[in-house]
Structure formats: C-alpha cells, structure tokens
Amino acid sequence: MGTVMIAFESRLAEALLATGRLDASAIDRASRLREGSGERLDAILTKLGLVAERDMAALVAELLGLRLAGAEDYPDTAVLEDRFTRPFLRGARVLPLAVSDEGLALAMADPLDTFAVEAIRLAAGLPVTRWVAVPAELEAAAERLFGDGRSHLGRIVADLDPEADGGAEDDVERLKDLASEAPVVRLVNLLIARAVEARASDIHIEPFENRLRVRTRVDGVLVEAEEPPMRLKAAIVSRIKIMARLNIAERRLPQDGRIKVAVRGREMDLRVSTIPTLHGESVVMRILDRESATLDFAALGFAGAELARLTGLLDRPNGVVLVTGPTGSGKTTTLYTALKRLNTAARKVVTVEDPVEYQLEGVNQIQVKPQIGLDFSGVLRSILRQDPDVIMIGEIRDLETAEIAIQAALTGHLVLSTLHTNSAAATASRLLDMGVEPFLLTATVTGLAAQRLVRRLCPACRRVEAAAPEIVAQYGLERLWHPVGCPACGGSGWHGRVGVVEVLAMDDALRRLVLRRAEIADIRQAARAAGMRTMFEDGLAKAADGLTALEEVLRVTRED
C-alpha cells in the first residue's frame, strides 16, 4: 500500500474518531480485517455496516477537498457516450457528469482510483475533475443510462442455470446447493437492498399458483415490486431460511428467525417469518434499522399536553402504564423511547420481550423462549427477585401475565407494556374482560396511551389549498394539505410516518367508572372532560399543521 493511501486511511480513521462516528475498537477491528483482505479501510467499514455509504462518501469528499455528487447532478443522457465502453464504466464504477470549460466532471465511487482517472482523461482528451459519488446513486444512474432493456433482477436471473426450477423442491441437498449459488444470493440481496433503499418496513414474498409476488410496505402501505420467476420460488425461500438459520427441510410448519446484514453500509436486523400456504411458503421480513430508529417523543408525534401527560406518568415511581393500538402502530417504539428516558444510573431497568427488537445500552433485556419454558409469566416471576425499578413487558397476552404485572406495580415497581385495543378508553374494558379484578386495575393502572401511524407529507412538495365550506364546518380545517410527489419522496408525496395519539391519565372519576364496569363511551367522555384529546382530534391538529393530510387521518381513525 502506497504512502498516499496510508496517509489517507490515517486521516480517515482520525476523522471518524473525532466525530464520534466510530470508537477505537471498531477501527481496530476493521484494520485487522483489512490486513487479511487487502481492501481499503473505507470499503471494509461500509461492508461491515459500521458507516453508511452516504456518510462515507461525504467524509471522503471532505478529506480530499472534492465535491460530492448528488442525485440531481447525474445527466439525463449519457455524456461522451462514444468515447467509453459501458463495461469499462461499470467496472471502474465511474460516470461522466458533464463537459465544461474546466474539462470533464467525473463521478467516482472510488476517487482514489488514479488508473480510472488517467484512462478517462486519455479517452476523452480532456482534463478530468473528480467528484465523489454515493455508490447506490451512481449505480442507479448507470442503470438508467446504460440499461440493456433488462432490469438488474432480470440480468441476475439470466445468469442462473435454466435447470434451476421447482423440481428441486423435494430435494433438500439440491435446494441447499441452489440457494448457495451466486445468482440466487445476489437476487435475494437485491430484494433486500431495494426494500431498504425504498425505506420499506417489511418485505412480503408470497407464492401463488402462477406467480411469486413481492411487495414492500413503505410508509405503512404495501407496494408491488419486481417479481422473480416462479421457478425460483424454492431457491429464494431456501436462501432466506439459510440466512435466518431456519430448517429448510421443514415446509409444513411456521418458522421464525433473524438475519443480520449490512446494506449500503448500514447494519440491519431482519425478523423473518415463514408460514405454509396453499402454493408454498409465504415469507415476511420485518426490516429493523437501528440507525434510523428515532427514540424521541416529539418525532413520534407526542407534543403539548399529550407529551406532558405521558412524561408525568413515566415520572411516577410505580404503577402500570399501557400503550395500545393494532399491530404496526408504533407501540414498541414508544415503549423504547420511554425506556430511554427512564434509563439512568439510579434505576435498574429490565425488559421481557418477544422478540427483542432494539438493543438499549444499560437495559437488561430478556428474550422469551417458550419452547424451553421461558415464557412471559415465568420470566416475570424471576425478575421480581432481581430488584428492578422499571419493568417493560413486550405485551400482556393473558390473565396470568396481567396479574403478575399488577402485582409488580403493587410492590413498588413501574411497569410498562402494550395491549391490543382500539383506544385508551377501551383498554380498561379489555383488562376486565381478561379477568382482572376492577379494584386491582384501579389501584395500579396509572395511565393509558393509544396510537396509530399516519403517513407524513413530504415537506419538499406538499401543497395547500383553501378548504371547502363543508370541510370547515365538519372538521374545523380552513386549509387542506395534499401530497404531490417529487424526487425526494420517490414520487409518492409521502415521506415517513408520524403518530396520532391519545393519553388517558387515570383520576378518581375514571376509577369510579371502571369499578362500576362502565361503558367505553362513558369512560371516553369522562377522559375528554378531564382534558384528553382523542386520536382523531390529534390527527386533525396534525393535518392543520401540514404534517399529514385529512384523508390519512380519516383512513386510520374515526370518531365513534
């Protein structure tokens, strides 16, 4: 390795340490791997998922004093197309951007590749100005400019053995061989990478009689993706099961597993679920991006009186605080955010989860394993002997778990958990229906929060117009915000999601209603009289502020 390269890697390591992006142990780990592989430090760091590709490109540009190419800098048509072969540009990972009086602007995934710069200079007959490219953006631009009529997925499929078909489904050894072939590996990696780049939360792979459907859930809505050939169904599912350490020979029973993978320099956790269907195994992969997880109440949608009421509940030394809503409504993220607030040196925090979604420094997290008898109720009994201050239970699923949680609150612990109900007011009725005694419920439950997720309007392209008189009369909104679509949001008009929430703090009036087993409507009315804003009202407030659109609020909430 030359002196210039050593100096660059030294500056890179110093910059990463100085900015706090990595610690010394991570640099040492990457350096040891570099010595064995011969690759550069920046390449090793992105492959390990320690630094995102975009962050690395920005840092390299800063260290070298070069410009960073953005998606808008790539041309609509190929520049000097007759001077360069497409295989060379793809192999060198470079792309001409524009010709000016200063020469040729060249986007480079590796701006230290002096051979590529010299080759481009000689072929173009022009001086070359290096720009640093984010590899994903450079590849997307090259695909758009030089695509041969087939998609990236299509080219991978073309590399497969024509005999790689469903005939291997009953041959486990053949399936293992097929799932380990480079084209199948690249195909599965491509499906995951595309989903991550699209900001998807889930990947659904569903076999039907004549097709293998692939969909991704982006901002809470399922979107069709490019479909692999049906003949690769067994190979794709087997590859995913091998990655998740599942039994590829077992296709009659559901299985659950986990995959850790680095995508574009970002470390991802994938929760994998397989289930047998009429035409084969359906696979769902939940994408857990620890880097993008926002454990901040304001970013989640809690603000004003709702935030003050929730933090007031968390500041109490004991009691039960429940977060409710359907699957995928952000309940667990809200609990993790609460734990982040409560996690101090003065408190011992223990969680019981199935599964553990994010690892929190300083929190004792326990993964339940029912197959060996390590279930919620069993773990909770043992936890109480560990002298915790705060206990988080992933979900209250039955009366036994509820009773232990209540017992923990009665003995001076703060207990956080989730429950599947439609509103905060309905939670008390759900617990009573499970068999919890009313006097125990009123003595321990201090607060209930309910939430849904609505799509957030893209701030770069949203538009506003005056509301019709009937909208003003019915919803009190004088302006309506609408999605438009732009490059920043991928043309959808939406970018991310935000919660619409309601927080019910138990008071004496509400406790009397619960003791009488009052109707849900009566409990909600009393809570509103005490200052609670419903999810619907919170959604209208967010629609008025332009965070979301009225139709989104109506889609996920309604007033009973």
mmCIF file of C-alpha atoms in Angstrom, residues 54-323:
data_model
loop_
_atom_site.group_PDB
_atom_site.id
_atom_site.type_symbol
_atom_site.label_atom_id
_atom_site.label_comp_id
_atom_site.label_asym_id
_atom_site.label_seq_id
_atom_site.Cartn_x
_atom_site.Cartn_y
_atom_site.Cartn_z
ATOM 1 C CA ARG A 54 -23.604 8.148 2.005
ATOM 2 C CA ASP A 55 -21.821 9.191 5.204
ATOM 3 C CA MET A 56 -18.563 7.650 3.994
ATOM 4 C CA ALA A 57 -18.813 9.384 0.613
ATOM 5 C CA ALA A 58 -19.417 12.752 2.296
ATOM 6 C CA LEU A 59 -16.441 12.257 4.623
ATOM 7 C CA VAL A 60 -14.117 11.159 1.772
ATOM 8 C CA ALA A 61 -15.170 14.219 -0.239
ATOM 9 C CA GLU A 62 -14.414 16.458 2.728
ATOM 10 C CA LEU A 63 -10.989 14.884 3.370
ATOM 11 C CA LEU A 64 -9.974 15.072 -0.308
ATOM 12 C CA GLY A 65 -11.443 18.532 -0.900
ATOM 13 C CA LEU A 66 -13.719 17.236 -3.683
ATOM 14 C CA ARG A 67 -17.372 17.845 -4.497
ATOM 15 C CA LEU A 68 -19.980 15.247 -3.521
ATOM 16 C CA ALA A 69 -22.261 14.304 -6.418
ATOM 17 C CA GLY A 70 -25.972 14.417 -5.615
ATOM 18 C CA ALA A 71 -28.740 12.578 -7.425
ATOM 19 C CA GLU A 72 -29.572 15.815 -9.280
ATOM 20 C CA ASP A 73 -26.008 16.057 -10.721
ATOM 21 C CA TYR A 74 -26.332 12.946 -12.898
ATOM 22 C CA PRO A 75 -27.192 13.683 -16.547
ATOM 23 C CA ASP A 76 -30.412 12.782 -18.337
ATOM 24 C CA THR A 77 -28.446 11.436 -21.319
ATOM 25 C CA ALA A 78 -25.034 9.789 -21.473
ATOM 26 C CA VAL A 79 -22.076 12.208 -21.703
ATOM 27 C CA LEU A 80 -19.405 11.434 -24.376
ATOM 28 C CA GLU A 81 -21.054 8.059 -24.907
ATOM 29 C CA ASP A 82 -18.940 7.296 -27.961
ATOM 30 C CA ARG A 83 -15.654 7.635 -26.034
ATOM 31 C CA PHE A 84 -16.152 4.965 -23.342
ATOM 32 C CA THR A 85 -17.394 1.397 -23.281
ATOM 33 C CA ARG A 86 -20.197 0.625 -20.860
ATOM 34 C CA PRO A 87 -18.422 -2.401 -19.321
ATOM 35 C CA PHE A 88 -15.418 -0.176 -18.523
ATOM 36 C CA LEU A 89 -17.560 2.470 -16.830
ATOM 37 C CA ARG A 90 -19.401 -0.200 -14.844
ATOM 38 C CA GLY A 91 -16.199 -1.996 -13.879
ATOM 39 C CA ALA A 92 -14.398 1.195 -12.839
ATOM 40 C CA ARG A 93 -17.557 2.476 -11.098
ATOM 41 C CA VAL A 94 -17.321 5.896 -12.735
ATOM 42 C CA LEU A 95 -19.775 8.013 -14.703
ATOM 43 C CA PRO A 96 -19.151 11.213 -16.712
ATOM 44 C CA LEU A 97 -21.392 14.026 -15.435
ATOM 45 C CA ALA A 98 -20.805 16.993 -17.737
ATOM 46 C CA VAL A 99 -18.299 18.734 -20.003
ATOM 47 C CA SER A 100 -17.391 22.358 -19.236
ATOM 48 C CA ASP A 101 -14.530 24.814 -19.815
ATOM 49 C CA GLU A 102 -12.738 23.130 -16.918
ATOM 50 C CA GLY A 103 -12.917 19.716 -18.569
ATOM 51 C CA LEU A 104 -14.892 16.565 -17.765
ATOM 52 C CA ALA A 105 -16.644 16.203 -14.408
ATOM 53 C CA LEU A 106 -16.394 12.549 -13.400
ATOM 54 C CA ALA A 107 -18.411 10.893 -10.615
ATOM 55 C CA MET A 108 -16.336 8.179 -8.936
ATOM 56 C CA ALA A 109 -17.280 5.590 -6.336
ATOM 57 C CA ASP A 110 -13.523 5.390 -5.641
ATOM 58 C CA PRO A 111 -11.997 8.850 -6.183
ATOM 59 C CA LEU A 112 -8.520 7.487 -5.361
ATOM 60 C CA ASP A 113 -8.519 5.226 -8.437
ATOM 61 C CA THR A 114 -5.814 7.052 -10.411
ATOM 62 C CA PHE A 115 -5.826 4.415 -13.181
ATOM 63 C CA ALA A 116 -9.501 5.120 -13.976
ATOM 64 C CA VAL A 117 -8.903 8.895 -13.975
ATOM 65 C CA GLU A 118 -5.954 8.574 -16.363
ATOM 66 C CA ALA A 119 -7.874 6.204 -18.675
ATOM 67 C CA ILE A 120 -10.855 8.577 -18.815
ATOM 68 C CA ARG A 121 -8.544 11.561 -19.457
ATOM 69 C CA LEU A 122 -6.837 9.850 -22.389
ATOM 70 C CA ALA A 123 -10.099 8.577 -23.911
ATOM 71 C CA ALA A 124 -11.887 11.926 -23.570
ATOM 72 C CA GLY A 125 -8.919 14.105 -24.448
ATOM 73 C CA LEU A 126 -9.962 16.427 -21.636
ATOM 74 C CA PRO A 127 -8.753 17.205 -18.125
ATOM 75 C CA VAL A 128 -10.758 15.356 -15.510
ATOM 76 C CA THR A 129 -12.328 16.824 -12.366
ATOM 77 C CA ARG A 130 -13.088 14.164 -9.765
ATOM 78 C CA TRP A 131 -16.426 14.125 -7.933
ATOM 79 C CA VAL A 132 -17.164 11.684 -5.110
ATOM 80 C CA ALA A 133 -20.208 9.513 -5.804
ATOM 81 C CA VAL A 134 -22.519 7.673 -3.427
ATOM 82 C CA PRO A 135 -22.257 4.141 -4.939
ATOM 83 C CA ALA A 136 -26.012 3.485 -4.842
ATOM 84 C CA GLU A 137 -26.757 6.718 -6.731
ATOM 85 C CA LEU A 138 -24.017 6.073 -9.288
ATOM 86 C CA GLU A 139 -25.332 2.549 -9.937
ATOM 87 C CA ALA A 140 -28.898 3.805 -10.310
ATOM 88 C CA ALA A 141 -27.786 6.465 -12.818
ATOM 89 C CA ALA A 142 -25.736 3.939 -14.806
ATOM 90 C CA GLU A 143 -28.711 1.565 -14.889
ATOM 91 C CA ARG A 144 -30.931 4.370 -16.185
ATOM 92 C CA LEU A 145 -28.434 5.495 -18.849
ATOM 93 C CA PHE A 146 -26.971 2.181 -19.986
ATOM 94 C CA GLY A 147 -29.621 -0.408 -19.159
ATOM 95 C CA ASP A 148 -29.887 -3.092 -21.819
ATOM 96 C CA GLY A 149 -33.655 -3.391 -21.627
ATOM 97 C CA ARG A 150 -33.481 -5.856 -18.772
ATOM 98 C CA SER A 151 -33.659 -4.889 -15.134
ATOM 99 C CA HIS A 152 -30.891 -5.698 -12.667
ATOM 100 C CA LEU A 153 -33.039 -8.565 -11.384
ATOM 101 C CA GLY A 154 -33.563 -9.768 -14.939
ATOM 102 C CA ARG A 155 -29.820 -9.928 -15.591
ATOM 103 C CA ILE A 156 -29.285 -11.928 -12.391
ATOM 104 C CA VAL A 157 -31.996 -14.410 -13.427
ATOM 105 C CA ALA A 158 -30.344 -14.761 -16.848
ATOM 106 C CA ASP A 159 -27.158 -15.938 -15.103
ATOM 107 C CA LEU A 160 -28.986 -18.823 -13.436
ATOM 108 C CA ASP A 161 -28.904 -22.380 -14.647
ATOM 109 C CA PRO A 162 -32.071 -22.933 -16.753
ATOM 110 C CA GLU A 163 -32.498 -26.218 -14.867
ATOM 111 C CA ALA A 164 -32.843 -24.295 -11.556
ATOM 112 C CA ASP A 165 -36.549 -24.774 -11.168
ATOM 113 C CA GLY A 166 -39.207 -26.112 -8.868
ATOM 114 C CA GLY A 167 -38.088 -29.675 -9.479
ATOM 115 C CA ALA A 168 -35.637 -29.227 -6.628
ATOM 116 C CA GLU A 169 -38.337 -28.547 -4.036
ATOM 117 C CA ASP A 170 -38.328 -32.068 -2.614
ATOM 118 C CA ASP A 171 -34.540 -32.488 -2.786
ATOM 119 C CA VAL A 172 -33.088 -30.788 0.298
ATOM 120 C CA GLU A 173 -29.451 -31.154 -0.749
ATOM 121 C CA ARG A 174 -30.194 -29.770 -4.209
ATOM 122 C CA LEU A 175 -32.073 -26.897 -2.595
ATOM 123 C CA LYS A 176 -29.072 -26.080 -0.412
ATOM 124 C CA ASP A 177 -26.786 -26.069 -3.435
ATOM 125 C CA LEU A 178 -29.194 -23.930 -5.463
ATOM 126 C CA ALA A 179 -29.738 -21.449 -2.614
ATOM 127 C CA SER A 180 -25.970 -21.034 -2.277
ATOM 128 C CA GLU A 181 -25.338 -20.282 -5.959
ATOM 129 C CA ALA A 182 -24.087 -16.759 -6.631
ATOM 130 C CA PRO A 183 -27.075 -15.614 -8.762
ATOM 131 C CA VAL A 184 -29.619 -16.651 -6.087
ATOM 132 C CA VAL A 185 -27.526 -14.995 -3.380
ATOM 133 C CA ARG A 186 -27.321 -11.795 -5.454
ATOM 134 C CA LEU A 187 -31.052 -11.921 -6.179
ATOM 135 C CA VAL A 188 -32.049 -12.154 -2.501
ATOM 136 C CA ASN A 189 -29.527 -9.445 -1.598
ATOM 137 C CA LEU A 190 -31.019 -7.251 -4.324
ATOM 138 C CA LEU A 191 -34.569 -7.721 -2.988
ATOM 139 C CA ILE A 192 -33.385 -6.674 0.486
ATOM 140 C CA ALA A 193 -31.291 -3.746 -0.781
ATOM 141 C CA ARG A 194 -34.128 -2.357 -2.899
ATOM 142 C CA ALA A 195 -36.506 -2.528 0.047
ATOM 143 C CA VAL A 196 -34.036 -0.726 2.307
ATOM 144 C CA GLU A 197 -33.399 1.974 -0.300
ATOM 145 C CA ALA A 198 -37.174 2.472 -0.634
ATOM 146 C CA ARG A 199 -37.459 2.981 3.176
ATOM 147 C CA ALA A 200 -39.627 -0.142 3.470
ATOM 148 C CA SER A 201 -40.508 -1.607 6.847
ATOM 149 C CA ASP A 202 -41.408 -5.092 5.529
ATOM 150 C CA ILE A 203 -40.776 -7.370 2.559
ATOM 151 C CA HIS A 204 -43.565 -9.816 1.618
ATOM 152 C CA ILE A 205 -42.753 -12.788 -0.656
ATOM 153 C CA GLU A 206 -45.974 -14.633 -1.483
ATOM 154 C CA PRO A 207 -46.337 -17.678 -3.762
ATOM 155 C CA PHE A 208 -49.488 -18.078 -5.838
ATOM 156 C CA GLU A 209 -50.437 -20.583 -8.492
ATOM 157 C CA ASN A 210 -48.805 -18.770 -11.421
ATOM 158 C CA ARG A 211 -46.633 -16.066 -9.857
ATOM 159 C CA LEU A 212 -44.299 -15.231 -6.994
ATOM 160 C CA ARG A 213 -45.492 -11.866 -5.751
ATOM 161 C CA VAL A 214 -43.083 -9.498 -3.977
ATOM 162 C CA ARG A 215 -44.382 -6.473 -2.113
ATOM 163 C CA THR A 216 -42.791 -3.956 0.231
ATOM 164 C CA ARG A 217 -44.535 -1.874 2.876
ATOM 165 C CA VAL A 218 -43.475 1.752 2.522
ATOM 166 C CA ASP A 219 -44.902 4.321 4.939
ATOM 167 C CA GLY A 220 -47.476 1.750 6.036
ATOM 168 C CA VAL A 221 -48.800 0.956 2.536
ATOM 169 C CA LEU A 222 -47.949 -2.176 0.503
ATOM 170 C CA VAL A 223 -46.333 -1.515 -2.889
ATOM 171 C CA GLU A 224 -45.771 -4.083 -5.663
ATOM 172 C CA ALA A 225 -42.116 -4.796 -6.508
ATOM 173 C CA GLU A 226 -40.485 -6.557 -9.453
ATOM 174 C CA GLU A 227 -41.279 -10.268 -9.349
ATOM 175 C CA PRO A 228 -38.695 -13.055 -9.702
ATOM 176 C CA PRO A 229 -39.682 -16.031 -11.885
ATOM 177 C CA MET A 230 -41.999 -18.545 -10.261
ATOM 178 C CA ARG A 231 -39.472 -21.329 -10.905
ATOM 179 C CA LEU A 232 -37.125 -19.720 -8.340
ATOM 180 C CA LYS A 233 -39.669 -19.873 -5.514
ATOM 181 C CA ALA A 234 -37.977 -22.749 -3.668
ATOM 182 C CA ALA A 235 -34.471 -21.352 -4.175
ATOM 183 C CA ILE A 236 -35.365 -17.861 -2.890
ATOM 184 C CA VAL A 237 -37.234 -19.130 0.164
ATOM 185 C CA SER A 238 -34.434 -21.605 0.929
ATOM 186 C CA ARG A 239 -31.810 -18.852 0.668
ATOM 187 C CA ILE A 240 -33.718 -16.681 3.148
ATOM 188 C CA LYS A 241 -34.184 -19.635 5.518
ATOM 189 C CA ILE A 242 -30.469 -20.449 5.385
ATOM 190 C CA MET A 243 -29.627 -16.803 6.178
ATOM 191 C CA ALA A 244 -32.064 -16.912 9.116
ATOM 192 C CA ARG A 245 -30.749 -20.300 10.307
ATOM 193 C CA LEU A 246 -34.105 -21.998 9.803
ATOM 194 C CA ASN A 247 -34.796 -25.589 8.793
ATOM 195 C CA ILE A 248 -35.132 -25.601 5.006
ATOM 196 C CA ALA A 249 -36.482 -29.173 5.056
ATOM 197 C CA GLU A 250 -39.474 -28.156 7.224
ATOM 198 C CA ARG A 251 -42.144 -26.637 4.998
ATOM 199 C CA ARG A 252 -45.274 -27.747 6.881
ATOM 200 C CA LEU A 253 -44.919 -25.553 9.981
ATOM 201 C CA PRO A 254 -44.388 -21.809 10.555
ATOM 202 C CA GLN A 255 -40.849 -20.767 11.478
ATOM 203 C CA ASP A 256 -39.326 -17.565 12.860
ATOM 204 C CA GLY A 257 -35.748 -16.371 12.649
ATOM 205 C CA ARG A 258 -33.427 -13.395 12.393
ATOM 206 C CA ILE A 259 -30.903 -12.137 9.866
ATOM 207 C CA LYS A 260 -28.154 -9.585 10.432
ATOM 208 C CA VAL A 261 -26.991 -7.951 7.229
ATOM 209 C CA ALA A 262 -25.154 -4.805 6.111
ATOM 210 C CA VAL A 263 -26.930 -2.936 3.301
ATOM 211 C CA ARG A 264 -25.212 0.058 1.739
ATOM 212 C CA GLY A 265 -23.043 0.411 4.805
ATOM 213 C CA ARG A 266 -25.968 0.276 7.239
ATOM 214 C CA GLU A 267 -26.345 -2.620 9.660
ATOM 215 C CA MET A 268 -29.845 -4.089 9.520
ATOM 216 C CA ASP A 269 -31.742 -6.658 11.545
ATOM 217 C CA LEU A 270 -34.355 -8.634 9.624
ATOM 218 C CA ARG A 271 -37.060 -10.521 11.514
ATOM 219 C CA VAL A 272 -38.077 -13.452 9.326
ATOM 220 C CA SER A 273 -41.395 -15.278 9.470
ATOM 221 C CA THR A 274 -42.356 -18.174 7.210
ATOM 222 C CA ILE A 275 -45.782 -19.790 7.046
ATOM 223 C CA PRO A 276 -47.097 -22.581 4.790
ATOM 224 C CA THR A 277 -49.754 -21.604 2.251
ATOM 225 C CA LEU A 278 -51.590 -23.466 -0.490
ATOM 226 C CA HIS A 279 -48.882 -22.813 -3.107
ATOM 227 C CA GLY A 280 -45.750 -22.809 -0.926
ATOM 228 C CA GLU A 281 -44.199 -20.884 1.925
ATOM 229 C CA SER A 282 -45.037 -17.208 2.382
ATOM 230 C CA VAL A 283 -42.122 -15.192 3.797
ATOM 231 C CA VAL A 284 -42.276 -11.829 5.547
ATOM 232 C CA MET A 285 -39.132 -9.974 6.556
ATOM 233 C CA ARG A 286 -39.521 -7.085 9.013
ATOM 234 C CA ILE A 287 -36.688 -4.576 8.497
ATOM 235 C CA LEU A 288 -35.321 -3.136 11.723
ATOM 236 C CA ASP A 289 -32.928 -0.266 11.039
ATOM 237 C CA ARG A 290 -31.266 0.534 14.337
ATOM 238 C CA GLU A 291 -29.578 3.635 12.892
ATOM 239 C CA SER A 292 -32.836 5.259 11.778
ATOM 240 C CA ALA A 293 -34.843 4.328 14.886
ATOM 241 C CA THR A 294 -35.985 7.662 16.355
ATOM 242 C CA LEU A 295 -36.379 7.313 20.109
ATOM 243 C CA ASP A 296 -37.738 10.812 20.611
ATOM 244 C CA PHE A 297 -41.286 11.546 21.761
ATOM 245 C CA ALA A 298 -41.646 14.702 19.640
ATOM 246 C CA ALA A 299 -40.569 12.874 16.459
ATOM 247 C CA LEU A 300 -43.027 10.075 17.260
ATOM 248 C CA GLY A 301 -45.954 12.520 17.434
ATOM 249 C CA PHE A 302 -46.232 13.286 21.165
ATOM 250 C CA ALA A 303 -46.347 17.014 21.858
ATOM 251 C CA GLY A 304 -48.016 19.590 24.064
ATOM 252 C CA ALA A 305 -50.472 18.304 26.650
ATOM 253 C CA GLU A 306 -50.181 14.676 25.436
ATOM 254 C CA LEU A 307 -46.416 14.683 25.930
ATOM 255 C CA ALA A 308 -46.689 16.358 29.337
ATOM 256 C CA ARG A 309 -49.306 13.847 30.462
ATOM 257 C CA LEU A 310 -47.227 10.853 29.283
ATOM 258 C CA THR A 311 -43.970 12.060 30.833
ATOM 259 C CA GLY A 312 -45.868 12.757 34.053
ATOM 260 C CA LEU A 313 -46.963 9.103 34.114
ATOM 261 C CA LEU A 314 -43.394 7.925 33.500
ATOM 262 C CA ASP A 315 -42.042 10.088 36.287
ATOM 263 C CA ARG A 316 -44.145 8.240 38.884
ATOM 264 C CA PRO A 317 -42.240 5.684 40.986
ATOM 265 C CA ASN A 318 -44.778 2.884 40.464
ATOM 266 C CA GLY A 319 -47.898 1.883 38.578
ATOM 267 C CA VAL A 320 -48.796 0.360 35.231
ATOM 268 C CA VAL A 321 -48.606 2.413 32.007
ATOM 269 C CA LEU A 322 -50.041 0.716 28.904
ATOM 270 C CA VAL A 323 -49.582 1.656 25.246
#
